Coordinates of C-alpha atoms and ligand atoms in Angstrom, one line a residue:
X1 CA -21.1 -22.4 -121.7
X2 CA -19.0 -21.9 -124.7
X3 CA -19.7 -24.2 -127.6
X4 CA -17.4 -25.6 -130.3
X5 CA -18.3 -27.0 -133.6
X6 CA -16.0 -27.8 -136.6
X7 CA -16.1 -29.8 -139.8
X8 CA -13.7 -30.8 -142.6
X9 CA -14.6 -33.1 -145.5
X10 CA -16.2 -33.3 -148.9
X11 CA -19.2 -31.0 -148.3
X12 CA -18.7 -27.4 -149.3
X13 CA -21.6 -25.9 -147.3
X14 CA -19.4 -25.7 -144.2
X15 CA -20.5 -22.2 -143.1
X16 CA -24.2 -23.3 -142.9
X17 CA -23.2 -26.7 -141.4
X18 CA -21.2 -24.9 -138.7
X19 CA -24.0 -22.3 -138.1
X20 CA -26.5 -25.1 -137.6
X21 CA -24.1 -26.9 -135.3
X22 CA -23.9 -23.7 -133.2
X23 CA -27.6 -23.5 -133.1
X24 CA -27.6 -27.0 -131.6
X25 CA -25.3 -25.7 -128.9
X26 CA -27.3 -22.6 -128.2
X27 CA -28.9 -24.2 -125.2
X28 CA -25.6 -24.2 -123.4
X29 CA -25.9 -20.4 -122.9
X30 CA -23.8 -17.8 -124.7
X31 CA -23.6 -14.1 -125.5
X32 CA -21.7 -13.9 -128.9
X33 CA -20.7 -16.2 -131.7
X34 CA -18.5 -16.6 -134.7
X35 CA -17.4 -18.8 -137.6
X36 CA -14.2 -19.1 -139.6
X37 CA -13.7 -21.0 -142.9
X38 CA -10.9 -21.4 -145.3
X39 CA -11.4 -19.7 -148.7
X40 CA -8.6 -19.2 -151.4
X41 CA -5.9 -19.9 -148.8
X42 CA -7.1 -17.4 -146.2
X43 CA -9.2 -17.6 -143.1
X44 CA -12.5 -15.7 -143.4
X45 CA -14.1 -14.8 -140.1
X46 CA -17.6 -13.6 -139.2
X47 CA -18.4 -12.6 -135.6
X48 CA -21.6 -11.3 -133.9
X49 CA -22.7 -10.2 -130.5
X50 CA -26.1 -11.6 -129.2
X51 CA -28.0 -14.7 -130.1
X52 CA -27.9 -16.5 -133.5
X53 CA -31.7 -16.3 -133.8
X54 CA -32.7 -16.5 -137.5
X55 CA -29.3 -15.3 -138.7
X56 CA -27.7 -16.9 -141.8
X57 CA -24.0 -16.7 -142.6
X58 CA -22.4 -14.5 -145.3
X59 CA -19.3 -16.7 -145.5
X60 CA -18.6 -18.4 -148.9
X61 CA -18.6 -22.1 -149.7
X62 CA -15.8 -24.0 -148.0
X63 CA -15.0 -27.6 -147.1
X64 CA -13.3 -26.7 -143.7
X65 CA -14.3 -24.5 -140.9
X66 CA -15.2 -24.1 -137.2
X67 CA -17.4 -22.0 -135.1
X68 CA -17.9 -21.0 -131.5
X69 CA -20.6 -19.7 -129.1
X70 CA -18.9 -17.6 -126.4
X71 CA -20.0 -17.1 -122.8
X72 CA -17.8 -14.2 -121.7
X73 CA -15.2 -14.7 -119.0
X74 CA -12.2 -12.6 -119.9
X75 CA -13.2 -9.4 -121.7
X76 CA -16.6 -7.9 -122.3
X77 CA -19.3 -9.1 -124.7
X78 CA -18.0 -7.5 -127.9
X79 CA -17.5 -8.6 -131.5
X80 CA -13.8 -8.2 -131.1
X81 CA -13.8 -10.6 -128.1
X82 CA -16.0 -13.2 -129.8
X83 CA -14.1 -16.2 -131.2
X84 CA -12.5 -17.2 -133.6
X85 CA -9.3 -15.3 -132.9
X86 CA -6.6 -15.0 -135.6
X87 CA -2.8 -15.0 -135.1
X88 CA -0.8 -12.0 -136.5
X89 CA -0.3 -13.7 -139.9
X90 CA -3.9 -14.8 -140.4
X91 CA -2.9 -18.4 -140.9
X92 CA -4.7 -19.6 -137.8
X93 CA -8.2 -19.2 -136.5
X94 CA -8.6 -20.4 -133.0
X95 CA -11.6 -21.0 -130.7
X96 CA -11.4 -22.0 -127.0
X97 CA -13.5 -23.2 -124.0
X98 CA -12.1 -22.7 -120.5
X99 CA -9.8 -20.2 -118.9
X100 CA -6.1 -19.9 -119.6
X101 CA -5.1 -19.1 -116.1
X102 CA -1.6 -17.9 -117.0
X103 CA -2.8 -15.8 -119.9
X104 CA -1.4 -12.5 -118.5
X105 CA 2.2 -13.7 -118.3
X106 CA 1.9 -15.3 -121.7
X107 CA 0.5 -12.2 -123.3
X108 CA 3.2 -10.0 -121.8
X109 CA 5.9 -12.3 -123.2
X110 CA 4.2 -12.4 -126.6
X111 CA 3.8 -8.6 -126.7
X112 CA 7.4 -8.3 -126.0
X113 CA 8.1 -10.5 -129.0
X114 CA 6.1 -8.1 -131.2
X115 CA 2.6 -9.8 -131.3
X116 CA -0.3 -7.5 -131.7
X117 CA -3.5 -8.3 -129.7
X118 CA -6.9 -7.2 -131.0
X119 CA -9.1 -8.5 -128.1
X120 CA -9.1 -8.6 -124.3
X121 CA -9.5 -12.4 -124.2
X122 CA -7.3 -15.0 -122.7
X123 CA -8.0 -17.0 -125.9
X124 CA -6.1 -14.8 -128.2
X125 CA -2.8 -15.6 -126.5
X126 CA -3.2 -19.2 -127.6
X127 CA -3.4 -18.2 -131.3
X128 CA -0.2 -16.1 -131.0
X129 CA 1.6 -18.7 -128.9
X130 CA 0.9 -21.3 -131.6
X131 CA 2.1 -18.8 -134.3
X132 CA 5.4 -18.5 -132.4
X133 CA 5.7 -22.3 -132.1
X134 CA 5.2 -22.6 -135.8
X135 CA 7.8 -20.1 -136.7
X136 CA 10.5 -21.7 -138.8
X137 CA 8.7 -25.1 -138.8
X138 CA 7.7 -26.8 -142.0
X139 CA 4.2 -26.1 -143.4
X140 CA 3.1 -29.7 -142.7
X141 CA 0.4 -31.3 -140.5
X142 CA 3.1 -33.0 -138.5
X143 CA 4.7 -29.6 -137.7
X144 CA 1.3 -28.2 -136.8
X145 CA 0.6 -31.1 -134.5
X146 CA 3.9 -30.8 -132.7
X147 CA 3.5 -27.0 -132.4
X148 CA 0.0 -27.3 -131.0
X149 CA 1.1 -29.9 -128.5
X150 CA 3.9 -27.6 -127.4
X151 CA 1.4 -24.7 -127.2
X152 CA -1.2 -26.7 -125.2
X153 CA 1.4 -27.8 -122.7
X154 CA 2.1 -24.2 -121.8
X155 CA -1.5 -23.4 -120.9
X156 CA -2.5 -23.6 -117.3
X157 CA -6.1 -24.3 -116.3
X158 CA -8.8 -26.5 -117.9
X159 CA -9.1 -25.8 -121.6
X160 CA -10.2 -27.1 -124.9
X161 CA -8.9 -25.4 -128.1
X162 CA -9.7 -25.9 -131.8
X163 CA -7.7 -24.3 -134.6
X164 CA -8.3 -24.0 -138.3
X165 CA -4.9 -23.9 -140.1
X166 CA -5.4 -22.6 -143.6
X167 CA -1.9 -23.6 -144.7
X168 CA -2.4 -27.3 -144.2
X169 CA -6.2 -27.3 -144.4
X170 CA -6.4 -29.0 -141.1
X171 CA -8.4 -28.7 -137.9
X172 CA -6.4 -29.4 -134.7
X173 CA -8.0 -29.7 -131.3
X174 CA -6.8 -30.5 -127.8
X175 CA -8.5 -30.7 -124.4
X176 CA -7.9 -30.8 -120.7
X177 CA -11.0 -30.5 -118.6
X178 CA -13.5 -29.0 -121.1
X179 CA -15.2 -31.6 -123.3
X180 CA -14.5 -32.4 -127.0
X181 CA -15.9 -35.1 -129.2
X182 CA -15.1 -36.3 -132.7
X183 CA -17.9 -37.4 -135.0
X184 CA -17.1 -39.8 -137.9
X185 CA -19.5 -38.8 -140.7
X186 CA -19.9 -40.4 -144.2
X187 CA -18.5 -37.3 -145.9
X188 CA -16.2 -35.8 -143.4
X189 CA -15.2 -35.5 -139.8
X190 CA -16.9 -33.3 -137.2
X191 CA -15.7 -31.8 -133.9
X192 CA -17.9 -30.5 -131.1
X193 CA -18.0 -29.6 -127.5
X194 CA -21.2 -31.6 -127.1
X195 CA -22.2 -34.9 -128.6
X196 CA -25.8 -33.7 -129.1
X197 CA -24.6 -31.3 -131.8
X198 CA -23.3 -34.2 -133.8
X199 CA -26.1 -36.7 -133.6
X200 CA -27.9 -35.4 -136.7
X201 CA -24.8 -36.1 -138.7
X202 CA -23.4 -39.3 -137.1
X203 CA -23.8 -41.6 -134.2
X204 CA -20.2 -42.8 -134.4
X205 CA -18.4 -40.7 -131.9
X206 CA -15.0 -40.6 -130.2
X207 CA -14.8 -38.7 -126.9
X208 CA -11.4 -37.1 -126.3
X209 CA -9.9 -37.8 -122.9
X210 CA -7.9 -35.1 -121.1
X211 CA -4.5 -34.3 -122.7
X212 CA -5.5 -35.7 -126.0
X213 CA -5.1 -34.0 -129.3
X214 CA -7.0 -34.7 -132.5
X215 CA -6.0 -33.8 -136.1
X216 CA -8.8 -33.6 -138.6
X217 CA -8.4 -33.3 -142.3
X218 CA -10.4 -34.2 -145.5
X219 CA -8.7 -37.7 -145.5
X220 CA -9.4 -38.6 -141.9
X221 CA -8.7 -37.9 -138.2
X222 CA -5.9 -39.0 -135.9
X223 CA -5.6 -38.9 -132.2
X224 CA -2.5 -38.3 -130.0
X225 CA -1.4 -38.0 -126.4
X226 CA -0.4 -34.4 -125.8
X227 CA 2.3 -35.3 -123.2
X228 CA 4.1 -38.2 -124.9
X229 CA 3.2 -37.4 -128.5
X230 CA 2.2 -41.0 -129.0
X231 CA -0.5 -41.8 -131.6
X232 CA -3.6 -43.4 -130.1
X233 CA -6.3 -45.5 -131.6
X234 CA -9.6 -43.6 -131.3
X235 CA -12.2 -45.6 -129.5
X236 CA -15.4 -45.3 -131.5
X237 CA -18.7 -45.4 -129.6
X238 CA -22.0 -46.1 -131.4
X239 CA -24.4 -43.8 -129.6
X240 CA -27.8 -45.5 -129.3
X241 CA -29.5 -43.1 -126.9
X242 CA -32.6 -41.2 -127.7
X243 CA -30.8 -37.9 -128.2
X244 CA -32.7 -36.6 -131.2
X245 CA -35.1 -34.3 -129.4
X246 CA -37.4 -33.8 -132.4
X247 CA -37.2 -30.0 -132.0
X248 CA -40.0 -28.0 -130.3
X249 CA -42.7 -30.5 -131.6
X250 CA -45.3 -27.7 -131.7
X251 CA -44.4 -26.1 -128.3
X252 CA -43.5 -22.5 -128.1
X253 CA -40.6 -23.2 -125.8
X254 CA -38.4 -26.1 -124.8
X255 CA -39.1 -25.3 -121.1
X256 CA -42.8 -26.1 -121.5
X257 CA -42.1 -29.1 -123.7
X258 CA -39.7 -30.5 -121.1
X259 CA -42.1 -29.8 -118.2
X260 CA -44.8 -31.8 -120.1
X261 CA -42.4 -34.6 -120.9
X262 CA -42.1 -35.5 -117.2
X263 CA -44.9 -38.1 -116.9
X264 CA -43.3 -40.0 -119.8
X265 CA -39.8 -39.8 -118.3
X266 CA -41.1 -41.0 -114.9
X267 CA -43.0 -43.9 -116.3
X268 CA -39.9 -45.0 -118.2
X269 CA -37.8 -44.8 -115.0
X270 CA -40.5 -46.8 -113.1
X271 CA -40.5 -49.4 -115.9
X272 CA -36.8 -49.6 -116.9
X273 CA -34.9 -48.1 -114.0
X274 CA -35.4 -50.7 -111.3
X275 CA -32.1 -52.6 -111.8
X276 CA -30.1 -49.4 -111.8
X277 CA -31.9 -48.2 -108.7
X278 CA -31.2 -51.5 -107.0
X279 CA -27.5 -51.2 -107.9
X280 CA -27.4 -47.8 -106.3
X281 CA -29.2 -49.0 -103.2
X282 CA -26.7 -51.9 -102.8
X283 CA -23.8 -49.5 -103.1
X284 CA -25.3 -47.3 -100.4
X285 CA -25.9 -50.3 -98.2
X286 CA -22.3 -51.4 -98.6
X287 CA -20.6 -48.1 -98.1
X288 CA -19.2 -46.6 -95.0
X289 CA -20.5 -43.1 -95.7
X290 CA -22.4 -42.0 -98.8
X291 CA -22.2 -38.4 -100.1
X292 CA -24.7 -37.1 -102.6
X293 CA -23.3 -34.1 -104.4
X294 CA -24.3 -31.8 -107.3
X295 CA -24.7 -28.1 -108.3
X296 CA -27.7 -26.0 -108.8
X297 CA -30.8 -28.1 -109.5
X298 CA -28.8 -31.2 -109.1
X299 CA -27.7 -30.1 -105.6
X300 CA -31.4 -29.7 -104.7
X301 CA -32.1 -33.2 -106.0
X302 CA -29.1 -34.5 -104.0
X303 CA -30.5 -32.9 -100.8
X304 CA -33.9 -34.5 -101.5
X305 CA -32.0 -37.8 -101.6
X306 CA -30.8 -37.3 -98.0
X307 CA -34.5 -37.0 -96.8
X308 CA -35.7 -39.9 -99.0
X309 CA -33.0 -42.3 -97.8
X310 CA -33.6 -41.4 -94.2
X311 CA -37.4 -41.7 -94.1
X312 CA -37.8 -44.7 -96.5
X313 CA -34.7 -46.8 -95.7
X314 CA -33.6 -45.3 -92.3
X315 CA -30.2 -44.9 -94.0
X316 CA -28.0 -41.9 -93.4
X317 CA -26.6 -40.3 -96.5
X318 CA -24.8 -37.0 -96.5
X319 CA -25.4 -34.1 -98.9
X320 CA -23.0 -31.4 -100.1
X321 CA -22.9 -28.8 -102.8
X322 CA -20.3 -30.1 -105.1
X323 CA -18.2 -26.9 -105.1
X324 CA -18.1 -27.0 -101.3
X325 CA -17.5 -30.7 -100.9
X326 CA -14.0 -30.2 -102.3
X327 CA -13.1 -28.5 -99.0
X328 CA -14.4 -31.2 -96.8
X329 CA -13.2 -34.3 -98.6
X330 CA -10.4 -35.1 -96.2
X331 CA -12.2 -38.0 -94.5
X332 CA -13.0 -39.9 -97.7
X333 CA -11.5 -43.4 -98.1
X334 CA -11.9 -46.6 -100.0
X335 CA -15.1 -47.4 -98.2
X336 CA -16.7 -44.1 -99.1
X337 CA -19.3 -43.8 -101.8
X338 CA -19.7 -40.5 -103.7
X339 CA -22.9 -40.2 -105.7
X340 CA -22.6 -37.3 -108.1
X341 CA -25.8 -35.9 -109.7
X342 CA -25.5 -34.0 -112.9
X343 CA -27.7 -33.5 -115.9
X344 CA -24.9 -32.6 -118.3
X345 CA -22.1 -34.6 -116.7
X346 CA -19.8 -31.7 -117.5
X347 CA -20.2 -29.4 -114.6
X348 CA -16.6 -28.4 -113.6
X349 CA -17.3 -28.2 -109.9
X350 CA -18.6 -31.7 -109.9
X351 CA -15.8 -33.1 -112.0
X352 CA -13.1 -31.6 -110.0
X353 CA -14.6 -32.7 -106.7
X354 CA -15.1 -36.3 -107.8
X355 CA -11.7 -36.5 -109.3
X356 CA -10.3 -35.5 -105.9
X357 CA -12.6 -38.0 -104.1
X358 CA -11.4 -40.8 -106.4
X359 CA -7.8 -40.0 -105.5
X360 CA -8.7 -40.6 -101.9
X361 CA -10.0 -44.0 -103.0
X362 CA -13.8 -43.3 -102.9
X363 CA -16.1 -45.2 -105.2
X364 CA -17.9 -43.0 -107.6
X365 CA -21.5 -43.5 -108.7
X366 CA -23.2 -40.9 -110.9
X367 CA -26.8 -40.1 -111.8
X368 CA -26.3 -38.4 -115.2
X369 CA -28.4 -37.6 -118.2
X370 CA -25.8 -37.4 -121.0
X371 CA -24.2 -40.6 -122.1
X372 CA -20.6 -40.3 -122.9
X373 CA -20.2 -37.1 -120.9
X374 CA -17.1 -36.6 -118.7
X375 CA -18.9 -37.7 -115.5
X376 CA -20.5 -40.7 -117.2
X377 CA -17.0 -41.9 -118.4
X378 CA -15.4 -41.1 -115.1
X379 CA -17.9 -42.9 -112.8
X380 CA -17.3 -46.5 -111.6
X381 CA -21.1 -46.9 -111.7
X382 CA -22.8 -44.4 -114.1
X383 CA -26.6 -44.5 -114.0
X384 CA -28.2 -42.9 -117.0
X385 CA -31.3 -40.8 -116.2
X386 CA -32.8 -41.4 -119.6
X387 CA -34.7 -38.1 -119.5
X388 CA -33.8 -37.4 -123.1
X389 CA -32.1 -34.2 -124.2
X390 CA -32.9 -31.2 -122.0
X391 CA -32.4 -28.1 -124.1
X392 CA -33.9 -25.4 -121.9
X393 CA -31.2 -24.0 -119.7
X394 CA -33.4 -24.6 -116.7
X395 CA -33.5 -28.1 -115.5
X396 CA -37.0 -29.5 -115.1
X397 CA -37.4 -33.1 -116.3
X398 CA -33.9 -34.0 -115.2
X399 CA -34.7 -32.9 -111.7
X400 CA -37.8 -35.1 -111.3
X401 CA -35.9 -37.9 -113.0
X402 CA -33.2 -37.7 -110.3
X403 CA -35.9 -37.6 -107.6
X404 CA -37.5 -40.7 -109.1
X405 CA -34.2 -42.6 -109.1
X406 CA -33.4 -41.6 -105.6
X407 CA -36.8 -42.6 -104.4
X408 CA -36.6 -46.0 -106.1
X409 CA -33.1 -46.5 -104.7
X410 CA -34.3 -45.7 -101.2
X411 CA -37.2 -48.1 -101.6
X412 CA -34.8 -50.7 -103.0
X413 CA -32.5 -50.2 -99.9
X414 CA -35.5 -50.9 -97.8
X415 CA -36.3 -54.0 -99.7
X416 CA -39.6 -52.6 -101.1
X417 CA -38.8 -51.5 -104.6
X418 CA -42.2 -52.5 -106.0
X419 CA -43.8 -50.0 -103.7
X420 CA -41.4 -47.3 -105.0
X421 CA -42.3 -48.2 -108.6
X422 CA -46.0 -47.8 -107.9
X423 CA -45.5 -44.5 -106.3
X424 CA -43.4 -43.2 -109.2
X425 CA -46.2 -44.4 -111.6
X426 CA -48.8 -42.6 -109.5
X427 CA -46.7 -39.5 -109.5
X428 CA -46.5 -39.6 -113.3
X429 CA -50.3 -40.0 -113.5
X430 CA -50.9 -37.1 -111.1
X431 CA -48.5 -34.8 -113.0
X432 CA -50.2 -35.6 -116.2
X433 CA -53.6 -34.9 -114.7
X434 CA -52.4 -31.6 -113.3
X435 CA -50.9 -30.4 -116.6
X436 CA -54.1 -31.2 -118.4
X437 CA -56.8 -30.0 -116.0
X438 CA -57.8 -26.5 -114.8
X439 CA -55.1 -26.5 -112.2
X440 CA -52.5 -25.7 -114.8
X441 CA -54.6 -22.7 -115.8
X442 CA -54.9 -21.8 -112.1
X443 CA -51.1 -21.6 -112.0
X444 CA -51.1 -19.3 -115.0
X445 CA -53.6 -17.0 -113.2
X446 CA -51.4 -17.0 -110.1
X447 CA -48.5 -15.9 -112.3
X448 CA -50.7 -12.9 -113.4
X449 CA -51.0 -11.9 -109.7
X450 CA -47.4 -12.4 -109.0
X451 CA -45.4 -11.2 -112.0
X452 CA -45.0 -7.6 -110.8
X453 CA -43.7 -8.6 -107.3
X454 CA -40.1 -8.0 -106.4
X455 CA -39.8 -10.7 -103.8
X456 CA -41.2 -14.1 -103.4
X457 CA -40.6 -16.5 -100.5
X458 CA -41.1 -20.3 -100.5
X459 CA -41.1 -22.5 -97.4
X460 CA -41.1 -26.3 -96.9
X461 CA -40.1 -28.7 -94.3
X462 CA -38.5 -32.1 -94.5
X463 CA -38.5 -33.4 -98.1
X464 CA -40.3 -30.3 -99.1
X465 CA -37.4 -28.1 -98.0
X466 CA -35.2 -28.9 -101.1
X467 CA -38.4 -28.4 -103.1
X468 CA -38.7 -24.8 -101.8
X469 CA -35.0 -24.3 -102.7
X470 CA -35.6 -25.7 -106.2
X471 CA -38.8 -23.7 -106.8
X472 CA -37.0 -20.5 -105.8
X473 CA -34.2 -21.3 -108.1
X474 CA -36.5 -21.9 -111.1
X475 CA -38.3 -18.6 -110.4
X476 CA -35.1 -16.7 -110.1
X477 CA -33.4 -18.2 -113.1
X478 CA -36.1 -17.5 -115.6
X479 CA -38.2 -14.6 -114.3
X480 CA -35.4 -12.7 -112.5
X481 CA -37.8 -12.1 -109.5
X482 CA -36.0 -12.4 -106.2
X483 CA -37.2 -15.7 -104.8
X484 CA -35.9 -17.4 -101.8
X485 CA -36.6 -20.9 -100.4
X486 CA -36.4 -21.6 -96.7
X487 CA -36.8 -24.4 -94.3
X488 CA -40.1 -23.7 -92.6
X489 CA -38.5 -23.9 -89.2
X490 CA -36.1 -21.2 -90.1
X491 CA -38.9 -18.7 -90.7
X492 CA -38.9 -17.2 -87.2
X493 CA -35.1 -17.0 -87.2
X494 CA -34.9 -14.1 -89.6
X495 CA -37.0 -14.4 -92.8
X496 CA -40.2 -13.3 -91.1
X497 CA -38.6 -9.9 -90.8
X498 CA -39.0 -9.5 -94.6
X499 CA -42.7 -10.2 -94.6
X500 CA -44.8 -7.1 -95.4
X501 CA -48.4 -6.6 -96.6
X502 CA -49.1 -8.8 -99.6
X503 CA -45.6 -10.4 -99.7
X504 CA -46.2 -13.7 -101.6
X505 CA -45.2 -16.9 -99.8
X506 CA -45.6 -20.3 -101.4
X507 CA -46.0 -23.0 -98.9
X508 CA -45.4 -26.7 -99.6
X509 CA -48.0 -28.5 -97.4
X510 CA -48.0 -32.2 -98.3
X511 CA -50.0 -34.6 -96.1
X512 CA -47.1 -35.8 -94.1
X513 CA -45.5 -35.2 -90.7
X514 CA -44.5 -31.7 -91.8
X515 CA -48.0 -30.5 -92.6
X516 CA -49.1 -29.2 -89.2
X517 CA -45.9 -27.3 -88.6
X518 CA -45.7 -25.7 -92.0
X519 CA -49.3 -24.6 -91.8
X520 CA -48.4 -22.9 -88.5
X521 CA -45.6 -21.1 -90.3
X522 CA -48.0 -20.1 -93.0
X523 CA -50.4 -18.6 -90.4
X524 CA -47.5 -16.6 -88.9
X525 CA -46.7 -15.1 -92.3
X526 CA -50.4 -14.4 -93.0
X527 CA -50.7 -12.7 -89.6
X528 CA -48.1 -10.2 -90.8
X529 CA -50.0 -9.5 -94.0
X530 CA -48.3 -12.1 -96.3
X531 CA -50.3 -13.7 -99.1
X532 CA -50.2 -17.5 -98.8
X533 CA -50.2 -19.8 -101.8
X534 CA -50.6 -23.4 -100.5
X535 CA -49.5 -26.4 -102.5
X536 CA -50.8 -29.8 -101.3
X537 CA -53.8 -32.1 -101.0
X538 CA -55.7 -30.3 -98.2
X539 CA -57.2 -26.8 -98.3
X540 CA -56.7 -24.6 -95.3
X541 CA -58.0 -21.3 -94.1
X542 CA -54.4 -20.0 -94.0
X543 CA -54.2 -20.2 -97.8
X544 CA -55.2 -17.2 -99.9
X545 CA -54.8 -19.5 -102.9
X546 CA -54.7 -23.2 -102.9
X547 CA -53.3 -25.4 -105.7
X548 CA -54.7 -28.9 -104.8
X549 CA -52.3 -31.7 -105.5
X550 CA -52.9 -35.4 -104.9
X551 CA -51.2 -37.1 -101.9
X552 CA -48.8 -39.6 -103.4
X553 CA -47.0 -40.5 -100.3
X554 CA -43.2 -40.2 -100.5
X555 CA -43.5 -39.4 -104.3
X556 CA -45.4 -36.2 -103.4
X557 CA -42.0 -34.5 -103.7
X558 CA -42.0 -35.4 -107.4
X559 CA -45.5 -34.1 -108.0
X560 CA -45.0 -30.9 -106.0
X561 CA -42.0 -30.0 -108.0
X562 CA -44.0 -29.4 -111.1
X563 CA -46.4 -26.5 -110.3
X564 CA -43.5 -24.2 -109.4
X565 CA -41.8 -25.1 -112.7
X566 CA -45.0 -24.0 -114.5
X567 CA -45.3 -20.9 -112.4
X568 CA -41.8 -19.9 -113.2
X569 CA -42.5 -20.4 -116.9
X570 CA -45.6 -18.1 -116.9
X571 CA -43.8 -15.5 -114.7
X572 CA -41.1 -15.4 -117.3
X573 CA -43.5 -15.0 -120.2
X574 CA -45.5 -12.3 -118.5
X575 CA -42.3 -10.3 -117.8
X576 CA -41.3 -10.6 -121.4
X577 CA -38.3 -12.9 -121.3
X578 CA -37.2 -16.0 -123.2
X579 CA -37.6 -19.0 -120.9
X580 CA -35.1 -21.1 -122.9
X581 CA -32.3 -18.6 -122.8
X582 CA -32.1 -16.8 -119.5
X583 CA -29.6 -14.1 -119.2
X584 CA -26.1 -14.9 -117.9
X585 CA -26.8 -18.6 -117.3
X586 CA -25.3 -21.5 -119.0
X587 CA -26.7 -25.0 -119.2
X588 CA -23.4 -26.6 -118.6
X589 CA -20.9 -24.7 -116.5
X590 CA -17.5 -25.8 -117.7
X591 CA -15.4 -23.1 -116.1
X592 CA -14.9 -22.3 -112.5
Ligands
G6P601 C1 -26.0 -24.6 -114.3 C2 -27.4 -24.6 -114.8 C3 -28.3 -25.2 -113.8 C4 -27.9 -26.6 -113.4 C5 -26.4 -26.6 -112.9 C6 -25.9 -28.0 -112.7 O1 -25.9 -23.7 -113.2 O2 -27.8 -23.3 -115.2 O3 -29.6 -25.3 -114.4 O4 -28.7 -27.1 -112.4 O5 -25.6 -25.9 -113.9 O6 -25.8 -28.6 -114.0 P1 -25.7 -30.2 -114.2 O7 -25.6 -30.4 -115.6 O8 -24.4 -30.6 -113.4 O9 -26.9 -30.8 -113.6

């Protein structure tokens, strides 16, 4: 969702620096953007609706500035609603992530005091509120800090703000919920909502905790506790992770690049992830009740974990969508284990839920892809997926990485981790072969047949059921075709009513105990005129099209996840959309 980038220092190319920073944040999803810099004592602002694309900035040279990518919540997608927002005097340019829940009351009070609003956003109230707090105060950094603290304390909800004050040439930022990170460069200090935007400038980062405020100026940066006002020593982390993604590396889109990176990611997990998987397994074995939670793709991976632990380790683990788990946490206690899955580690529904679980005494493990993210820092036992940066909004390699860790952990819980390692390696080989041989072209041809369809159904049983959900999610997210995944057994309980002549139905048919029953389901769909696309090792007369995939035992779930990813990619291209920036979606959902 919204992205924040700021800089103050010796460099005078701040407008371009900020624009490039915003480009690094594009993957989060946004619909408008803007930049403010200080020039000759005033704040100059540039704002646009749409994507940054090849845009350059017309702002003049400056040594201090900030920028924002906006994902609209309050107020339509317009230039006026794009950030930064100015106060009445033009001294302050403010950007914001989150939702100011009490903005209506604040705005009413501010209007009554004579403030004039130019936008429909909740954000603009913060600029005017700070203007009020600064009234009569000295024009010093110290006064700015105190006024920002007083302002921030009045905001309800989970928010991160950053302000450019032209009077003191300072950036001031505070957060509660939404992420903010400081970057210590050689020629200045950076601020961003996402560490990956900073890594091309510096690897020395300080992650702000909730209720912390940072003051950034050309001579340094300082950290404070918003509640007590106390100055804090910023903890500097040297980030060693492989976060430089090397750009598109010749690919047309990140989605395809990341699909193709999966064999490498899986091999790495098989090689280097065994100790972490064993740790997770030991936690599960020790716990009285394990709950796997996540949102979106991460939820589908979590649901797969339930099946994997059951069949491989005869161990019961529960699954819940993170946003719903919050309503059924009452039974958690000190013996409970919550395993939160999240690519970004910033998904608000996950963070809120795990915070509540922790308050009930539960132990928190996390499978997370972004080192230093809020979830990573919150977890008692953070396990890094090591999938490398995932820049396409759609999750692909982080999904199969999560499956690989869960499979390894299930095998570790059963005391057979070596077997799990071999299966993950075989899955990596099979995915590589699939992506390089004529089967990949076969999937592209299938897309040709399907891209004009309005509806698409996917069915799977057992471990393939979460795959059906995930495949449907991929297709929906990127091609905007209505796709729905079902448990094969549920077919006759409703879905079959939707099957008409030529309705496409993708059937996951691995060589396991679900195969016979899922094929029966496929026959029933076919008998009603449906067009069956079978994924699995064995051909069958029920299939109008068959994509043959090797049987890799329990790791077949990993292999079978990939053809639908590729199908979604081709459907998207054929329908003329951009796979890396699907409409309305955000990579990391930081507001409720
Ligand atoms: C958003 C993204 C999804 C993602 C979900 C959870 O909805 O669009 O692709 O699966 O958030 O994200 P997380 O970072 O927690 O895995």
